[in-house]
Coordinates of C-alpha atoms and ligand atoms in Angstrom, one line a residue:
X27 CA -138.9 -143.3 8.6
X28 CA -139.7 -145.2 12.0
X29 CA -135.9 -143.3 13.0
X30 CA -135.8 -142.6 16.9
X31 CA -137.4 -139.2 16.5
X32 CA -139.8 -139.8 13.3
X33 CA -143.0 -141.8 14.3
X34 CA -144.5 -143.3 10.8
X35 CA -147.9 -142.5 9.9
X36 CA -150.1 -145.8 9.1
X37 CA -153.3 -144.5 7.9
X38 CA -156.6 -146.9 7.6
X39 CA -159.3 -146.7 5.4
X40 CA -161.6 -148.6 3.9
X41 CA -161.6 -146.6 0.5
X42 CA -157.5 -146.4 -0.9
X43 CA -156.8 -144.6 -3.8
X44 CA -154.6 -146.9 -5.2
X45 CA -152.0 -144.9 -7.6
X46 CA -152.6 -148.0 -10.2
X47 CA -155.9 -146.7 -9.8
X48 CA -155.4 -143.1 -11.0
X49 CA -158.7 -141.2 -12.2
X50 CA -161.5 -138.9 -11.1
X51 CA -162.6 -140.1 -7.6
X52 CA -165.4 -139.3 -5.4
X53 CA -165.4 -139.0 -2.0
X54 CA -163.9 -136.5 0.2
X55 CA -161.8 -138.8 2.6
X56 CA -159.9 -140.2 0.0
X57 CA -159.1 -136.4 -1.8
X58 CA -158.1 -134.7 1.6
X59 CA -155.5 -137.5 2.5
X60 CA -154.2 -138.1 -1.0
X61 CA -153.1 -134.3 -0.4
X62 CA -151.9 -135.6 3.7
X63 CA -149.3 -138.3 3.1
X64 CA -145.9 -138.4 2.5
X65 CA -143.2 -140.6 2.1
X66 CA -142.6 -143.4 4.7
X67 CA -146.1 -143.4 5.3
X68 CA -148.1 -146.2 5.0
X69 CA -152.0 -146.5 3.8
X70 CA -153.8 -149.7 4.8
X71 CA -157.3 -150.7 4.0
X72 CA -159.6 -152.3 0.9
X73 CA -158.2 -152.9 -2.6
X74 CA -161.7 -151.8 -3.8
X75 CA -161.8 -155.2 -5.2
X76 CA -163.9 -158.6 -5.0
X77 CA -162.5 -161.7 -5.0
X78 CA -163.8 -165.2 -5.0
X79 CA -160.5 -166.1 -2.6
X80 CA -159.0 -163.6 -1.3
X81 CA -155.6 -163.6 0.1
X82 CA -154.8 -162.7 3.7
X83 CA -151.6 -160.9 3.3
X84 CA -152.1 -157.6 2.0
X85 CA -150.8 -157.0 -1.8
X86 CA -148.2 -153.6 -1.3
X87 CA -147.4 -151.0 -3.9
X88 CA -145.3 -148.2 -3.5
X89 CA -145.5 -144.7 -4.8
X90 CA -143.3 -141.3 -4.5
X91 CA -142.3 -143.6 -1.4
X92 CA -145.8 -144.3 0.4
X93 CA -146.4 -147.8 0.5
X94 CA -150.1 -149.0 -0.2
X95 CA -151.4 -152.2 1.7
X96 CA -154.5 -153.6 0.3
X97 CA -156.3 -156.5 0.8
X98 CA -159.9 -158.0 -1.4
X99 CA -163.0 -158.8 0.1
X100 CA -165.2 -161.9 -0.7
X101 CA -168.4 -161.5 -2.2
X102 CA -170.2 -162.3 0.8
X103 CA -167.5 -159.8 2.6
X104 CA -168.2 -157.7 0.3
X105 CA -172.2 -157.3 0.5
X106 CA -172.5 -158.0 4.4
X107 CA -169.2 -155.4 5.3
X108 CA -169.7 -152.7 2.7
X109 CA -173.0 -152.8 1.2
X110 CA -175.0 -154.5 4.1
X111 CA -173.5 -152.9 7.6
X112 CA -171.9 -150.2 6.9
X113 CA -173.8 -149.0 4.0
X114 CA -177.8 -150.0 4.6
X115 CA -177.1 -149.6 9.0
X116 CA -174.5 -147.3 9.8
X117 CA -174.5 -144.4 7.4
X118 CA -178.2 -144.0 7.1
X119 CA -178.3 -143.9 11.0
X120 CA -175.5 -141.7 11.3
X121 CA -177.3 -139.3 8.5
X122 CA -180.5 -139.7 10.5
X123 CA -182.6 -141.3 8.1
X124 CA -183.8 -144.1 10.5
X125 CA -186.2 -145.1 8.4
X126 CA -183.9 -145.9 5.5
X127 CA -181.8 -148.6 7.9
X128 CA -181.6 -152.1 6.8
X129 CA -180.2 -154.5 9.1
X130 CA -179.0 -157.8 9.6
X131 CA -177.9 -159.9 12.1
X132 CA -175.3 -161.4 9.0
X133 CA -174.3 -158.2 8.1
X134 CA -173.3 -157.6 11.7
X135 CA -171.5 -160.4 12.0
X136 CA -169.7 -160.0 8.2
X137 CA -168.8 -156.3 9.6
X138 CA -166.8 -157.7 12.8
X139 CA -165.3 -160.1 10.7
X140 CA -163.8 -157.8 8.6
X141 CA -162.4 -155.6 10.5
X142 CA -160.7 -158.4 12.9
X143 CA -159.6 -159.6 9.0
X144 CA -158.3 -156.1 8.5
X145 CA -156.8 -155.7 12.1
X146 CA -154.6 -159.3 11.7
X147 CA -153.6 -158.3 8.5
X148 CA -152.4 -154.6 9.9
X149 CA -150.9 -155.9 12.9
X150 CA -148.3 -157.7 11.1
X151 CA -147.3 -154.7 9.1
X152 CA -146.8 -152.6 12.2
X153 CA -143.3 -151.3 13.8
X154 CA -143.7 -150.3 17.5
X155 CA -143.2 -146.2 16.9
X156 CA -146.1 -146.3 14.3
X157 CA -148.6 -143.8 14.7
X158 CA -152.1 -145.3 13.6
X159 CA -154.6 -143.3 12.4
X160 CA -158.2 -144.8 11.3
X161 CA -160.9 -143.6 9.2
X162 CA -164.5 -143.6 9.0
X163 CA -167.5 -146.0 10.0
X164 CA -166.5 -148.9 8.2
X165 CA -163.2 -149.5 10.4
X166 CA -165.1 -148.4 13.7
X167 CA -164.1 -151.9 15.6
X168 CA -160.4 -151.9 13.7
X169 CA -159.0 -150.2 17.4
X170 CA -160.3 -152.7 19.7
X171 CA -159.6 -155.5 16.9
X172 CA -155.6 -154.1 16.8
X173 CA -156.0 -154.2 20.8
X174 CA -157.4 -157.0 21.0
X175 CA -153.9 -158.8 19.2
X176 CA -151.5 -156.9 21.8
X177 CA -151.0 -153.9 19.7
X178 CA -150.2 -150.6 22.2
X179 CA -149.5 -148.3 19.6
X180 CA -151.5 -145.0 19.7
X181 CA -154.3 -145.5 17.7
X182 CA -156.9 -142.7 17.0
X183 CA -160.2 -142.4 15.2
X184 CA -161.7 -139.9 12.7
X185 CA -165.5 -140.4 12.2
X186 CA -166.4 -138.1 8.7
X187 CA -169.9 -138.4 9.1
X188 CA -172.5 -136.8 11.5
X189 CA -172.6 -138.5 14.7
X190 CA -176.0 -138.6 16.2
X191 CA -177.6 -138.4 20.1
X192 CA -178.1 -141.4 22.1
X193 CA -181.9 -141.2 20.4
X194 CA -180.8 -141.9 17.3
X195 CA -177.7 -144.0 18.4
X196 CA -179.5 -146.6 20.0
X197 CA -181.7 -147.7 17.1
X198 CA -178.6 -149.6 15.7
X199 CA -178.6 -152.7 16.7
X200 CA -175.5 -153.6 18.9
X201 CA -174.7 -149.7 19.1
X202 CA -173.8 -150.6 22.5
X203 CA -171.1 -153.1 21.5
X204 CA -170.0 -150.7 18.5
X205 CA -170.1 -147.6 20.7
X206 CA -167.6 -149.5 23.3
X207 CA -165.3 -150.3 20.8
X208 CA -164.8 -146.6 20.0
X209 CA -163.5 -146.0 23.8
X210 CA -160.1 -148.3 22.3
X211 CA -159.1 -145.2 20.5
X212 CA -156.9 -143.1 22.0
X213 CA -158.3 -140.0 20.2
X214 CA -161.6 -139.8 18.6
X215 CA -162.1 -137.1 16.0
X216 CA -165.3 -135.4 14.8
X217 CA -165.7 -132.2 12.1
X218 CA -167.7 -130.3 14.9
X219 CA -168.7 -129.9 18.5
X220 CA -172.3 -130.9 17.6
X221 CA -170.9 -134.4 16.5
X222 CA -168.3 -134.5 19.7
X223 CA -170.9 -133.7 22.1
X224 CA -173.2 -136.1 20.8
X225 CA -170.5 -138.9 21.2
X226 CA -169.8 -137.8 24.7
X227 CA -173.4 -138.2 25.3
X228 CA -173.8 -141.5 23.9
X229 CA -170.4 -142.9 25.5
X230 CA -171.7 -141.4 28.8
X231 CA -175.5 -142.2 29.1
X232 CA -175.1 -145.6 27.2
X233 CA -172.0 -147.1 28.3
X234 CA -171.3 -145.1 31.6
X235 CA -168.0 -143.8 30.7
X236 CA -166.8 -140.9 33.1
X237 CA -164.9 -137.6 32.4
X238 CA -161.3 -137.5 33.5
X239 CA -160.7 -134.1 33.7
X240 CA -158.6 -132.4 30.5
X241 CA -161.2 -133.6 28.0
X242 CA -160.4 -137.4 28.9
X243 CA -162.8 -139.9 29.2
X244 CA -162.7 -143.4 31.1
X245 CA -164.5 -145.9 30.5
X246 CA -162.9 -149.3 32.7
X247 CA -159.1 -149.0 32.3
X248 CA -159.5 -147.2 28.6
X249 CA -158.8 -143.4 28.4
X250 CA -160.1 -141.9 25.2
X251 CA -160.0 -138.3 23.9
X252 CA -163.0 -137.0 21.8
X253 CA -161.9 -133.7 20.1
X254 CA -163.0 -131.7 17.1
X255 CA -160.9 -131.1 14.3
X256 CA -162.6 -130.0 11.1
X257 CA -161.1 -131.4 8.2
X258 CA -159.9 -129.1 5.0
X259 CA -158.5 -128.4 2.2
X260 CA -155.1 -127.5 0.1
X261 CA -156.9 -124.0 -0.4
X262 CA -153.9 -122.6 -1.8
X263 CA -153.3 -125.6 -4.5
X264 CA -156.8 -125.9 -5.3
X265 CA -157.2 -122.2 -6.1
X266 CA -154.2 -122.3 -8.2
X267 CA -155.6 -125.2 -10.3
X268 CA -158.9 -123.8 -10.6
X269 CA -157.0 -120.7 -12.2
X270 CA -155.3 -122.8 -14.3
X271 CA -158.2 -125.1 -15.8
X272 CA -160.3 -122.3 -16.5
X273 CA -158.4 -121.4 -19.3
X274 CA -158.2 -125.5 -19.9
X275 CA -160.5 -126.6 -22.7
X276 CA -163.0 -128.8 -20.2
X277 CA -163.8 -125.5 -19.2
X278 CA -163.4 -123.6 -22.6
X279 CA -166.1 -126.3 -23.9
X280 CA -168.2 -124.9 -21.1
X281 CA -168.3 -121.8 -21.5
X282 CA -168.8 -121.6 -24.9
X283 CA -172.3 -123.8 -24.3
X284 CA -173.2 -121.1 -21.9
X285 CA -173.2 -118.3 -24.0
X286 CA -174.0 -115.3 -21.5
X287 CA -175.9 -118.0 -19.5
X288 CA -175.2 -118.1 -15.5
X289 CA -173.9 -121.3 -14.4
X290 CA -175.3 -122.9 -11.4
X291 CA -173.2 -126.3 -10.5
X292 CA -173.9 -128.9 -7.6
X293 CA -171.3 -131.7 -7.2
X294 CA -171.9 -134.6 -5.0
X295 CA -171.7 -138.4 -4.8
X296 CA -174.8 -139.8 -6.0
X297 CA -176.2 -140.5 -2.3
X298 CA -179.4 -139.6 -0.9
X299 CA -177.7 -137.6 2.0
X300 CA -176.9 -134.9 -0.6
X301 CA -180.5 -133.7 -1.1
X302 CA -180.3 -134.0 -4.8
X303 CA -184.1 -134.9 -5.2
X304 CA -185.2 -131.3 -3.3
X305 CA -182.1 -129.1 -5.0
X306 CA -183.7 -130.3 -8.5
X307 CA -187.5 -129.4 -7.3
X308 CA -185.9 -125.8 -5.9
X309 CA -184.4 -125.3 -9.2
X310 CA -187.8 -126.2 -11.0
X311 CA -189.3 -123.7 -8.2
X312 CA -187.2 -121.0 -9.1
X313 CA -188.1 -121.3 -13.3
X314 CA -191.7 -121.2 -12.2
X315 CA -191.9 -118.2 -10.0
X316 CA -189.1 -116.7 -11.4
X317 CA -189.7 -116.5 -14.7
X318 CA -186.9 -113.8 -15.4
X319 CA -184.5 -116.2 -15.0
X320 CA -185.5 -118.4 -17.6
X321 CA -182.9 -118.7 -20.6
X322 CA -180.7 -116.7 -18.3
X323 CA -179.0 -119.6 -16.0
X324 CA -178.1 -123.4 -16.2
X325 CA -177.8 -125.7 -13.1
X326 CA -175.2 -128.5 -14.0
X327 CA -175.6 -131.1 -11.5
X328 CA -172.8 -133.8 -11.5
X329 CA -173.4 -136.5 -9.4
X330 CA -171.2 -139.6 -9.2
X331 CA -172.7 -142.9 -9.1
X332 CA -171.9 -144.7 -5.6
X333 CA -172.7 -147.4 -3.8
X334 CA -175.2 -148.7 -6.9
X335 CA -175.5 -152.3 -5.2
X336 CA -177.7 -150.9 -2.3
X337 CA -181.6 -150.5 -3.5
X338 CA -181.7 -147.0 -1.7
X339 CA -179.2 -145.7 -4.3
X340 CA -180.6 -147.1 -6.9
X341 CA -183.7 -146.0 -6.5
X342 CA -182.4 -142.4 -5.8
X343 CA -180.3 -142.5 -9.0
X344 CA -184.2 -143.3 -11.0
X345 CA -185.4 -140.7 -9.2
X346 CA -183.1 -138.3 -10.7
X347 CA -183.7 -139.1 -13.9
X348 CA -187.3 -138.9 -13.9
X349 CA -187.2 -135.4 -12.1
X350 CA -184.1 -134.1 -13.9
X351 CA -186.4 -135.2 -17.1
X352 CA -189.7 -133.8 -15.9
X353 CA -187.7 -130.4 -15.4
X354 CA -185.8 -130.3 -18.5
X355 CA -189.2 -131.4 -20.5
X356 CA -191.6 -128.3 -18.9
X357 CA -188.3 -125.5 -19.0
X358 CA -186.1 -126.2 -21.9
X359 CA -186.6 -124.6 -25.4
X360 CA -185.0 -125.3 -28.6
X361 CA -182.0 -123.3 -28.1
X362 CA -181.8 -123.8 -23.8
X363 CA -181.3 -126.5 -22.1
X364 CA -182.2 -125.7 -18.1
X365 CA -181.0 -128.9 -16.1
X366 CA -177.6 -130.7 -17.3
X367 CA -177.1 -133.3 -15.3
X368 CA -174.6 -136.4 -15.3
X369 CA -173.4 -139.0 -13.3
X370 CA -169.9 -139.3 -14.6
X371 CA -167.4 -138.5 -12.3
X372 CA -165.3 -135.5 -13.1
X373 CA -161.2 -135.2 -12.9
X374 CA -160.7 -133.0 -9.7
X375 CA -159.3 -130.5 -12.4
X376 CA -161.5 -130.1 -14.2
X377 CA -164.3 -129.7 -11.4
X378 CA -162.4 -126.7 -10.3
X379 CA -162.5 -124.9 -13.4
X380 CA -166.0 -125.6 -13.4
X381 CA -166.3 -124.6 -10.0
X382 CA -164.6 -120.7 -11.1
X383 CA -166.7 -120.2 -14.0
X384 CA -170.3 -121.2 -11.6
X385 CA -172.2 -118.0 -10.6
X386 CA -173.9 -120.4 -7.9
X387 CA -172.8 -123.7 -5.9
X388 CA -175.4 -125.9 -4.6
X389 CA -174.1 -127.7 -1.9
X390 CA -177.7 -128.7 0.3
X391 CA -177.3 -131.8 1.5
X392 CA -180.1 -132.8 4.1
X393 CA -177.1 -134.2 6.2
X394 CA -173.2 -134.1 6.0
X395 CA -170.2 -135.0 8.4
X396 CA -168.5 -132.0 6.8
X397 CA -168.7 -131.4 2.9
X398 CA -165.6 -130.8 1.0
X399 CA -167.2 -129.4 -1.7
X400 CA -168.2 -126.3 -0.7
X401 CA -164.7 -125.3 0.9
X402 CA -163.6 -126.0 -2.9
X403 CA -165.9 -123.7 -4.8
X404 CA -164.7 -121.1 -2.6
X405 CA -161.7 -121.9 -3.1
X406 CA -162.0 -122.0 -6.8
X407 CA -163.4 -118.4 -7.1
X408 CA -162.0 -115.5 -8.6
X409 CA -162.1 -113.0 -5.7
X410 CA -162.5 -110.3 -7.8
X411 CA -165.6 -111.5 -9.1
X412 CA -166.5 -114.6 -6.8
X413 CA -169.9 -116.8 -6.8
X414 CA -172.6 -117.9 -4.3
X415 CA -172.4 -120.7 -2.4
X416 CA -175.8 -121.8 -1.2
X417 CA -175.1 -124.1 2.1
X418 CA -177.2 -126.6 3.6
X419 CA -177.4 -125.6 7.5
X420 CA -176.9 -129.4 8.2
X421 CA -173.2 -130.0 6.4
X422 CA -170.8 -129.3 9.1
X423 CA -169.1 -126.6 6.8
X424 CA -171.8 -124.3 8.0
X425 CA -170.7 -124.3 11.1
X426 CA -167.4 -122.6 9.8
X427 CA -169.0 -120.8 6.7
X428 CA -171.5 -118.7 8.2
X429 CA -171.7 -116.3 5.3
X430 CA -172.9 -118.6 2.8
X431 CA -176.3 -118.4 2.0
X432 CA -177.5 -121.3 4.9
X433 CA -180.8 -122.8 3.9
X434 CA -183.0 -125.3 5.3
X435 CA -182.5 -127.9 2.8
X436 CA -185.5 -129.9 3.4
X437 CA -187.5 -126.5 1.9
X438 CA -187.8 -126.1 -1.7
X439 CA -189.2 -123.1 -1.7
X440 CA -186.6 -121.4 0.3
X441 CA -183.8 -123.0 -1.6
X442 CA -185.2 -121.3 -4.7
X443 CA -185.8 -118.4 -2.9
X444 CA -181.6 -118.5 -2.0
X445 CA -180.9 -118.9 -5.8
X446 CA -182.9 -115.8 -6.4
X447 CA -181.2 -113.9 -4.4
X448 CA -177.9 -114.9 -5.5
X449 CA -178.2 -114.4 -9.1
X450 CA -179.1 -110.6 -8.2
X451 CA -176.7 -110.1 -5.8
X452 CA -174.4 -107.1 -6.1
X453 CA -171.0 -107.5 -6.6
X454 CA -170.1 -106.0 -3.3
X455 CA -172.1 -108.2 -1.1
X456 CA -170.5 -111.4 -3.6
X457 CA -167.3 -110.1 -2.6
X458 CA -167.8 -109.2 0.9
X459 CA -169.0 -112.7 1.6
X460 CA -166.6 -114.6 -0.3
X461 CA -163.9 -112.5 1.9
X462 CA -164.8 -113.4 5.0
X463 CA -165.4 -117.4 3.7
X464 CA -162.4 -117.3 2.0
X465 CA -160.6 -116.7 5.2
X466 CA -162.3 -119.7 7.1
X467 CA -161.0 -122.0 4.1
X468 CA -157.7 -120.8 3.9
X469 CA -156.9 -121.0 7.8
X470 CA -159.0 -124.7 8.2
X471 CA -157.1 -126.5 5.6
X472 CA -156.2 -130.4 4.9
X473 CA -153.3 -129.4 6.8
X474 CA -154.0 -127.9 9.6
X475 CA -156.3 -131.1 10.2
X476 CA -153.6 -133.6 10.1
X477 CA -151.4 -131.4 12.5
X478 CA -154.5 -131.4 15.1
X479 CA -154.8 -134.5 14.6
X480 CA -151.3 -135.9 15.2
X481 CA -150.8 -133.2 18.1
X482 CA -153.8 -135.0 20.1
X483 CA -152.4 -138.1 19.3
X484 CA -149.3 -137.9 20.1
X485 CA -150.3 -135.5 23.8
X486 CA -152.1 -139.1 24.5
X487 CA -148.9 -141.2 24.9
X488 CA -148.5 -143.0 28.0
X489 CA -145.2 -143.6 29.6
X490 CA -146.0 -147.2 29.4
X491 CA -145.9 -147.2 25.1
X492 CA -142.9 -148.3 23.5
X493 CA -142.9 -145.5 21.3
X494 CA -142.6 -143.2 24.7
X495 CA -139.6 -145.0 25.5
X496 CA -138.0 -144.2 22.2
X497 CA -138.6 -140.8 21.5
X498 CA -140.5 -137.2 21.8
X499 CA -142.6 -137.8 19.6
X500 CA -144.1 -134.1 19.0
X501 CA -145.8 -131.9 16.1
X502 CA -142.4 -131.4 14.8
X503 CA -142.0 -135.3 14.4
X504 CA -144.5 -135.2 11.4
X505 CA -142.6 -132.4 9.6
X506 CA -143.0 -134.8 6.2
X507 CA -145.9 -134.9 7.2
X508 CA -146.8 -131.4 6.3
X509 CA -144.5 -131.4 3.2
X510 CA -147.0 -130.9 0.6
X511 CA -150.8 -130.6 1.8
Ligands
ADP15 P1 -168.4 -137.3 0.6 O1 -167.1 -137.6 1.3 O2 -169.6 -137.7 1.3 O3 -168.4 -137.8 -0.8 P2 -167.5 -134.5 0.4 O4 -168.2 -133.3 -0.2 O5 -166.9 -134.2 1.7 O6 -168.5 -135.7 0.4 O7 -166.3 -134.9 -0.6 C1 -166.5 -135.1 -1.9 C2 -165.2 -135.1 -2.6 O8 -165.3 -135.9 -3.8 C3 -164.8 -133.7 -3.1 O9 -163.4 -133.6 -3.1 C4 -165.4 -133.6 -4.5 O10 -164.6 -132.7 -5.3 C5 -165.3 -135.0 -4.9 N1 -166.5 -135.3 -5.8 C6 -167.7 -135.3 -5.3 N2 -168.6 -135.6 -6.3 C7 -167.8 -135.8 -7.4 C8 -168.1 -136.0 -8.8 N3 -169.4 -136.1 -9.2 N4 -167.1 -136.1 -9.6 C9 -165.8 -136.0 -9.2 N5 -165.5 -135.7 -7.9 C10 -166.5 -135.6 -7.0
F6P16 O1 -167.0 -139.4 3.4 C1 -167.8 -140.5 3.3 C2 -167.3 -141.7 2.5 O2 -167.9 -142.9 2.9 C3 -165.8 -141.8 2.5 O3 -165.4 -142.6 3.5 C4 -165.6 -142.5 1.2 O4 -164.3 -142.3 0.7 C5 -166.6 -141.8 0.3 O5 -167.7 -141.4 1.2 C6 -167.0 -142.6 -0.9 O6 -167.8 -143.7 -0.6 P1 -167.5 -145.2 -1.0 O7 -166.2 -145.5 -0.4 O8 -168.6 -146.0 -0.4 O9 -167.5 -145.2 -2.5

């Protein structure tokens, strides 16, 4: 790697997925760029741990020849950065739920911190040809941070949540100074044109940035790209290993507790963007209007804990419990339980057999950058005989996967209504639809979103970058890079 031809990828994110760290992970960053990298690369970002001193220097491991850079927060790192900022200010404003944001001025200031941390760290770790590619809103100032110390790599951006219009943008406090530091990027990725519009909005009416013709935009001397590039999945692998682990004994066990029960599944992080509370009061809803159906299906809800130190999950999480309870204590009978529901994660393996043997998928979050989940249970079916997938019209999947059942999922009734309808379904219209999705999963894969990607970042080089000077960088430099996703 870093040869005259063969730019090295340095991918940032907060969340690493450290291989001394091996286990069932949630969270659909981490899974689609496990399945991205290759050797030479480079991943740079939080150990996931908390330390009462941390060291500055990264701590490296290497594995199958990708080298992992991680660094530990501070406690008070930790809760102003992670829990307070990012997690209480940014994502529920970027998921819309205003009234769930929780800031402070220290948390702020804790989040700048960090990323200038992270960016002094990075920055020494660098070679000049390195192509740097950052994740999510946790590492939003890392650009202008990695600027700011003489770094003129191309750098580019991928925002994985929603991304909201000026209205909602400026109720964060300094979105102004956060929004600017976005222009740093050379490219700025979103899943859909919704969320790239939106930005262009914001970095327009609120910072008076300019278009540039070609899809550039200018904002002082800074030329930044927004483009859309839906992110994927390995469709192919992950039908293969959903075959497999069907006939594995995780999903063995489930079958045989299913008798000649349907299986409805829902698998999320345990966050109150996924609309857990309204899937479990459509599921109730269906049970009571439909009484048909009673005996005849189980949901099994799995829903990772996540981010347990802010109160809003916490509360959500006893929330669950008590309705999941109150459901299961007005539907079961001695001999059926109607609502399963656990907050274990799951090995990825064994979610896809899961996934194949589900009649129904639940994926209804009330707002979602994209949604990985329901591009896997379609990728986990059996086309022959394939499930429902029930999609929220606000995940950014339903922008590509217009022939799921799309529901409103702030309705409970119509949710139940949707679960109706696909537990009668005929086999014809399952398979029709799961065609036609099938084919939107298979062509917008993890891939094909890393070679978008790269392509846009490497189409902004300016003569001026050393890499420019050095060689063409083009979509055939990251051949490795599309080695095995
Ligand atoms: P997010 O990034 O907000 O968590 P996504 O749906 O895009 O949402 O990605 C979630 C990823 O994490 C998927 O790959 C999914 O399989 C995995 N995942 C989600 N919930 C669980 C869980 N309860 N157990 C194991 N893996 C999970
Ligand atoms: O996709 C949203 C996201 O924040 C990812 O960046 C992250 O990997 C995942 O959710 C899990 O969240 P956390 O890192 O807070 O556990």
């Amino acid at each position: 790697m870093g040869g005259q031809n063969l730019a090295r990828l340095v991918v940032v994110s907060n969340r690493v997925p450290l291989p001394s760290e091996k286990g069932a992970r949630a969270g659909g960053l981490a899974v689609a760029l496990t399945d991205a990298l290759t050797p030479g690369s480079l991943w740079f970002g939080w150990s996931g741990r908390r330390n009462a001193r941390p060291e500055q220097e990264p701590a490296l491991q290497t594995s199958d020849g990708i080298t992992f850079a991680t660094i530990d927060l501070s406690e008070s790192d930790y809760q102003r950065f992670y829990a307070g900022y990012s997690n209480s200010a940014l994502w529920p404003l970027l998921h819309f739920r205003l009234g769930l944001v929780n800031y402070r001025t220290e948390d702020y200031e804790g989040y700048r911190s960090v990323n200038r941390r992270f960016a002094a760290a990075l920055e020494k770790l660098l070679l000049p040809t390195d192509l740097v590619w950052v994740h999510d809103y946790h590492l939003i100032p890392l650009g202008a941070e990695l600027r700011a110390l003489g770094v003129r790599n191309r750098i580019g951006f991928f925002m994985h949540t929603p991304f909201g219009p000026p209205a909602i943008m400026r109720a964060l406090p300094h979105a102004d100074a956060v929004l600017d530091t976005m222009c740093a990027y050379d490219v700025v990725g979103f899943h859909t044109e919704t969320y790239r519009a939106a930005f262009v909005d914001c970095v327009q009416q609120m910072l008076g940035a300019t278009p540039d013709g070609a899809g550039q935009f200018r904002l002082d001397t800074r030329i930044f790209t927004p483009i859309v590039d839906p992110i994927g999945i390995d469709a192919e692998g992950f039908s293969r290993t959903a075959a497999q682990a069907e006939r594995g004994a995780e999903a063995r066990r489930l079958r045989t507790s299913l008798g000649e029960r349907k299986l409805a599944i829902g698998v999320d992080r345990l966050d109150y963007s996924k609309g857990l509370l309204n899937r479990m009061e459509a599921f109730g809803r269906l049970l009571a209007r439909y009484k048909e159906h009673r005996r005849h299906v189980s949901f099994l809800q799995v829903a990772a804990r996540s981010r347990e130190d802010v109160n809003e999950y916490r509360e959500l999480g006893e929330e669950l419990n008590r309705i999941a309870g109150d459901t299961n204590g007005r539907y079961s009978e001695f001999d059926w339980t109607p609502l399963r529901y656990m907050t274990r994660p799951v090995r990825r393996r064994t979610l896809a057999g899961f996934y194949r043997l589900a009649h129904i998928a639940l994926v209804t979050p009330l707002r979602d950058g994209m949604n990985l989940v329901a591009k896997e249970y379609v990728a986990a079916q059996n086309p022959a005989d394939p499930g429902v997938l029930i999609l929220s019209r606000f995940a950014g999947a339903a922008d590509e996967m217009t022939d799921a059942l799309i529901v409103n999922p702030f309705d409970a009734d119509e949710i139940a209504e949707a679960m109706h309808r696909a537990l009668t379904m005929s086999l014809e219209e399952r398979q029709d639809r799961h065609h036609r999705l099938r084919q939107h999963v298979w062509h917008s894969t993890a891939r094909r979103y890393c070679e978008v990607f790269l392509d846009h970042l490497d189409e902004s080089d300016d003569s001026e970058s050393p890499a420019s000077e050095t060689g063409q960088l083009s979509a055939t430099a990251f051949a490795p890079l599309a080695g095995n996703i």
